[in-house]
Coordinates of C-alpha atoms in Angstrom, one line a residue:
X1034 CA 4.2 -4.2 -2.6
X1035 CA 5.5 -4.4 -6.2
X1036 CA 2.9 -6.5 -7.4
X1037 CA 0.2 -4.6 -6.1
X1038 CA 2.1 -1.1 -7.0
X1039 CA 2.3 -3.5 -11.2
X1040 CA -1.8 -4.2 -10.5
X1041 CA -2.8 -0.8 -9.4
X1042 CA -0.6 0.4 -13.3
X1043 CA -2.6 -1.9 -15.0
X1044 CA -5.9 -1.0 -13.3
X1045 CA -4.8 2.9 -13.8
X1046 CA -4.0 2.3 -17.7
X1047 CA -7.1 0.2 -18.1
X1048 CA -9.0 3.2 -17.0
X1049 CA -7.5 5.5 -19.2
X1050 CA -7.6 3.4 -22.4
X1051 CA -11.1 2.6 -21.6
X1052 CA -11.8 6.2 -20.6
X1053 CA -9.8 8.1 -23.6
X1054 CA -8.4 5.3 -26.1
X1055 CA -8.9 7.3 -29.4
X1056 CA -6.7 10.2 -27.2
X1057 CA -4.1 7.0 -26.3
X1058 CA -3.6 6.3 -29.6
X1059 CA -3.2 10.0 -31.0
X1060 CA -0.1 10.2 -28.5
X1061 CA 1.0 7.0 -29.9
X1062 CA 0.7 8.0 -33.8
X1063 CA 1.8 11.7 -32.7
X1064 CA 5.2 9.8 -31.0
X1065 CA 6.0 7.8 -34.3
X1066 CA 5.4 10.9 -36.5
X1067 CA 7.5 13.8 -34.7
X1068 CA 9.6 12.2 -32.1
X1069 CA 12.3 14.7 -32.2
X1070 CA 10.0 17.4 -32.0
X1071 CA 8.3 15.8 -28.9
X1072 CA 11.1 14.8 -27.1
X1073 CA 12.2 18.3 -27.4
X1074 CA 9.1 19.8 -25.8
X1075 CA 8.9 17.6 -23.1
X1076 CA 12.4 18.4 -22.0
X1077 CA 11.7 22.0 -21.8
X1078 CA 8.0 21.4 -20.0
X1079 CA 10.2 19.0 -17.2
X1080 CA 12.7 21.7 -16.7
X1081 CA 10.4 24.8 -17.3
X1082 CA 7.6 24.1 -15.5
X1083 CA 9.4 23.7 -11.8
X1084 CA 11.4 26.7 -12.4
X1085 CA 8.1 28.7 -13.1
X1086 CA 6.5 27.5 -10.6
X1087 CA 9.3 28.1 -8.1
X1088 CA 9.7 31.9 -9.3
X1089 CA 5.8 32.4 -9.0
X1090 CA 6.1 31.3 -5.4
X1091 CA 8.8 33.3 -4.3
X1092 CA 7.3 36.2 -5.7
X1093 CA 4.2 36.1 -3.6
X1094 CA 2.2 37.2 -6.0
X1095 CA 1.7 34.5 -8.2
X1096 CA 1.4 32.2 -4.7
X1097 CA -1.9 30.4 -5.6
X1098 CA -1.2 30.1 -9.6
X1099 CA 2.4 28.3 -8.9
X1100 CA 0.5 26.0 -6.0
X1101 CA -2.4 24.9 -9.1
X1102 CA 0.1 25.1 -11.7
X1103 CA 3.1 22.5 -9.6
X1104 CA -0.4 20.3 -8.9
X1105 CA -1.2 20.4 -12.5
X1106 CA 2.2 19.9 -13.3
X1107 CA 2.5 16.4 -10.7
X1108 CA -1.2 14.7 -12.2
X1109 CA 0.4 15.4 -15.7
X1110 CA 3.3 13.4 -14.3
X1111 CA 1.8 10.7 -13.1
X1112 CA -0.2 10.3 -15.8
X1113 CA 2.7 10.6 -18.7
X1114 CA 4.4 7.5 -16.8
X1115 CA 1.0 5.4 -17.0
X1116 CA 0.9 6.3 -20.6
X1117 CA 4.0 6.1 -21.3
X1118 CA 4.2 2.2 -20.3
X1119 CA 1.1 1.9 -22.4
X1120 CA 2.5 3.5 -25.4
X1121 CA 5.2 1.2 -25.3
X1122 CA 2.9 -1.4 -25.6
X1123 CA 1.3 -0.5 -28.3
X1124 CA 4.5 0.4 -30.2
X1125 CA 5.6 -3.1 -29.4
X1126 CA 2.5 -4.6 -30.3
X1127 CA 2.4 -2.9 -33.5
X1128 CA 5.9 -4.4 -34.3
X1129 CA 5.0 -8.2 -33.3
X1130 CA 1.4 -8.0 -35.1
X1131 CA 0.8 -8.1 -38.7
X1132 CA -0.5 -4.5 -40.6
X1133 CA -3.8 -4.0 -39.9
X1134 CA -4.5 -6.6 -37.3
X1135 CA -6.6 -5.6 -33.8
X1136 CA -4.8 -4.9 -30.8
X1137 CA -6.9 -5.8 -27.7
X1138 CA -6.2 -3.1 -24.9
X1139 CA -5.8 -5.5 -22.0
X1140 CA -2.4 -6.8 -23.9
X1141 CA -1.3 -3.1 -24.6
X1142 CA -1.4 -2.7 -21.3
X1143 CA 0.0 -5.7 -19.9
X1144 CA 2.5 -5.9 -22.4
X1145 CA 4.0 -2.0 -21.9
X1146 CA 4.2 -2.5 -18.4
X1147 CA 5.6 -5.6 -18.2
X1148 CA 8.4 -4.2 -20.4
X1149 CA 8.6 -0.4 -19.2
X1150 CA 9.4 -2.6 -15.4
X1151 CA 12.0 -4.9 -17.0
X1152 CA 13.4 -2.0 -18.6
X1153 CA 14.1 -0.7 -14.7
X1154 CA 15.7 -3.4 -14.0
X1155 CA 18.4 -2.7 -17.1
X1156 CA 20.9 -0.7 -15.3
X1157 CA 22.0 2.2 -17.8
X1158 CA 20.0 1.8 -20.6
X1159 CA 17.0 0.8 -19.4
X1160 CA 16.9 4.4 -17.7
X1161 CA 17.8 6.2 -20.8
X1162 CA 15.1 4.5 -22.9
X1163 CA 12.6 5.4 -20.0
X1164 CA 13.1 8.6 -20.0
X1165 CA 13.3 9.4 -23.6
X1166 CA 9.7 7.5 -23.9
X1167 CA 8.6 9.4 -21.0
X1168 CA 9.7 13.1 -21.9
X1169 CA 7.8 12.4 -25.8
X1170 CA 4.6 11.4 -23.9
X1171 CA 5.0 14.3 -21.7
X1172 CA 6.0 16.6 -25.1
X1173 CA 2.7 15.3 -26.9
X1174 CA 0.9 15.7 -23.6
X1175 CA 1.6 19.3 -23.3
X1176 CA 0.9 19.8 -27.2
X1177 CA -2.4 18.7 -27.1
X1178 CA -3.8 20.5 -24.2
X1179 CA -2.1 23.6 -25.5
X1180 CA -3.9 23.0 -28.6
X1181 CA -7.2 22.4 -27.0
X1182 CA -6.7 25.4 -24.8
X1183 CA -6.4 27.5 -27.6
X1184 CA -9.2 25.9 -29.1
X1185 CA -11.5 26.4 -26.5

C-alpha cells in the first residue's frame, strides 16, 4: 500500500506538471521571493476557511455555499500536498544543479517526493518542515486564484 499510495503521488504530480508547469514553477519562484508573506496567508486560509465554513452551516442559510466552499477547500488540500512535494523538488534541484541548467520534470517529481516521505519519517522536524512548505504552497495557492478571480 505505500508504494502504490508513492506511485499514484508521482503519477498525480506528473499530471499536474505536465498539465500546468509554467503555474508549478510561479508557486515555486513566488515561495523563494515572499516566504514570510506566504506562510502567513496560508496559515490563516487553514484556520479560516473551516471556521467559515462551519458558521455558514450552522446558520442554515449559507448551507449549500459552506458544503462547495469545505469541497473546494479539501481538492485545494490535496492538491497543495502534491505540490508541495514537487516544490521541494524543484527547490532541491535548483540547489544541486548549476545556474541555468534544465531540470527534467520526472526528477522534480521523483526527487520532492522521495524527500517530502523521508521527511515523515524524521520525527519532530520532519513535521515542522512539512508543514511550513505545505502552508506557503497553500498561501501562494490561495493568492493566485484570488488574483485571477478578481481578474476575471
Amino acid at each position: 500500500a505505500f508504494l502504490i499510495n508513492r506511485l499514484a503521488w508521482e503519477l498525480a504530480g506528473y499530471l499536474i506538471i505536465r498539465l500546468n508547469q509554467n503555474q508549478v514553477f510561479a508557486i515555486a519562484n513566488e515561495i523563494k521571493k515572499t516566504p514570510w508573506q506566504n506562510l502567513g496567508w496560508g496559515v490563516g486560509i487553514a484556520i479560516g476557511v473551516p471556521i467559515i465554513g462551519v458558521l455558514l452551516f450552522i446558520t442554515l442559510v449559507g448551507y449549500y455555499v459552506s458544503i462547495i466552499l469545505l469541497a473546494a477547500y479539501a481538492l485545494v488540500l490535496i492538491l497543495s500536498g502534491i505540490i508541495s512535494a514537487i516544490i521541494l523538488g524543484y527547490l532541491v534541484l535548483g540547489k544541486l544543479n548549476k545556474e541555468g541548467e534544465n531540470m527534467l520534470d520526472w526528477q522534480v517529481i521523483l526527487i520532492g517526493v522521495v524527500i517530502w516521505t523521508l521527511l515523515g519519517f524524521v520525527p519532530l522536524l520532519g513535521g515542522i518542515i512539512k508543514a511550513l512548505i505545505f502552508l506557503m504552497v497553500l498561501g501562494v495557492i490561495f493568492r493566485q486564484l484570488k488574483a485571477y478571480l478578481i481578474q476575471s
